[in-house]
Amino acid sequence: MKKILTLAMLVKDGRILLGLKKRGFGEGLWNGFGGKVEAKESIQQAAKREVEEEVGVIPIQMDEVGLLNFTFESEQLELEVHVFRVGSWEGEPVETEEMRPEWFSYVDVPYDKMWPDDVYWLPLLLNRKKFQGDFHFDRPSDLNYKSKILRQTVEVIL
Ligand code: 6OG
């Protein structure tokens, strides 16, 4: 089974806005904002909707800058994650039921409390690069388990 997901990173003035996931999948980890693409929407529309739902701002400048493929040793699940860089938006970030937002300067990104793939590609996004990555994990994460990377490749796209 293949799932298509979005992930949007909001950046401004050398800082990135991350959300602490308060419940459900990825609880306790800092991440960008995103989720599943629904049947009747484009990937771009889904990315925008998820940002609005999770942090309460409306993206203005939003570019797709990365494509990540996640596979798992334990099962036939594939995640295709479309990564967006959001450089401007309308409104002020707010805490929602799902996420507590906080600003981090680029040098203080809390990689140790993020998904294990982020350290490989987020620095590229912060450096305004485009990228494509493949990550093969042991098994999907859940409330008590954070996936481990078995193999990975990331390349910058020119
Ligand atoms: P919901 O399924 O809760 O949205 N996501 C991941 N992000 C990273 N960086 N690494 C992973 O490693 C991820 N697995 C999922 C995609 C899930 C959100 O979490 C992201 C979506 O933005 C396995 O609606």
Short mmCIF file of C-alpha atoms in Angstrom, two decimals, residues 1 3 25-26 29 70-79 115-116 135-150:
data_model
loop_
_atom_site.label_atom_id
_atom_site.label_comp_id
_atom_site.label_asym_id
_atom_site.label_seq_id
_atom_site.Cartn_x
_atom_site.Cartn_y
_atom_site.Cartn_z
CA MET A 1 0.00 0.00 0.00
CA LYS A 3 0.24 6.64 1.06
CA PHE A 25 1.41 9.46 15.49
CA GLY A 26 4.78 11.07 16.22
CA LEU A 29 8.49 14.79 18.32
CA PHE A 70 9.85 5.80 3.02
CA THR A 71 9.80 2.02 2.94
CA PHE A 72 9.84 -0.48 5.77
CA GLU A 73 11.54 -3.83 6.26
CA SER A 74 8.60 -5.22 8.22
CA GLU A 75 5.77 -4.56 5.77
CA GLN A 76 4.62 -3.57 2.30
CA LEU A 77 3.92 0.05 3.21
CA GLU A 78 5.31 2.92 1.21
CA LEU A 79 5.04 6.59 2.14
CA TRP A 115 12.09 11.93 13.01
CA PRO A 116 15.44 10.22 12.34
CA PHE A 135 14.77 5.93 3.49
CA HIS A 136 14.36 2.31 4.40
CA PHE A 137 13.25 1.86 8.01
CA ASP A 138 12.94 -1.21 10.20
CA ARG A 139 9.25 -0.71 10.95
CA PRO A 140 6.71 2.10 11.19
CA SER A 141 6.75 4.27 14.28
CA ASP A 142 3.99 4.21 16.83
CA LEU A 143 3.40 5.76 20.22
CA ASN A 144 6.14 3.73 21.86
CA TYR A 145 8.56 3.19 19.03
CA LYS A 146 10.61 5.52 16.82
CA SER A 147 11.60 3.91 13.51
CA LYS A 148 15.28 3.21 12.85
CA ILE A 149 16.89 3.85 9.47
CA LEU A 150 18.45 0.76 7.90
#
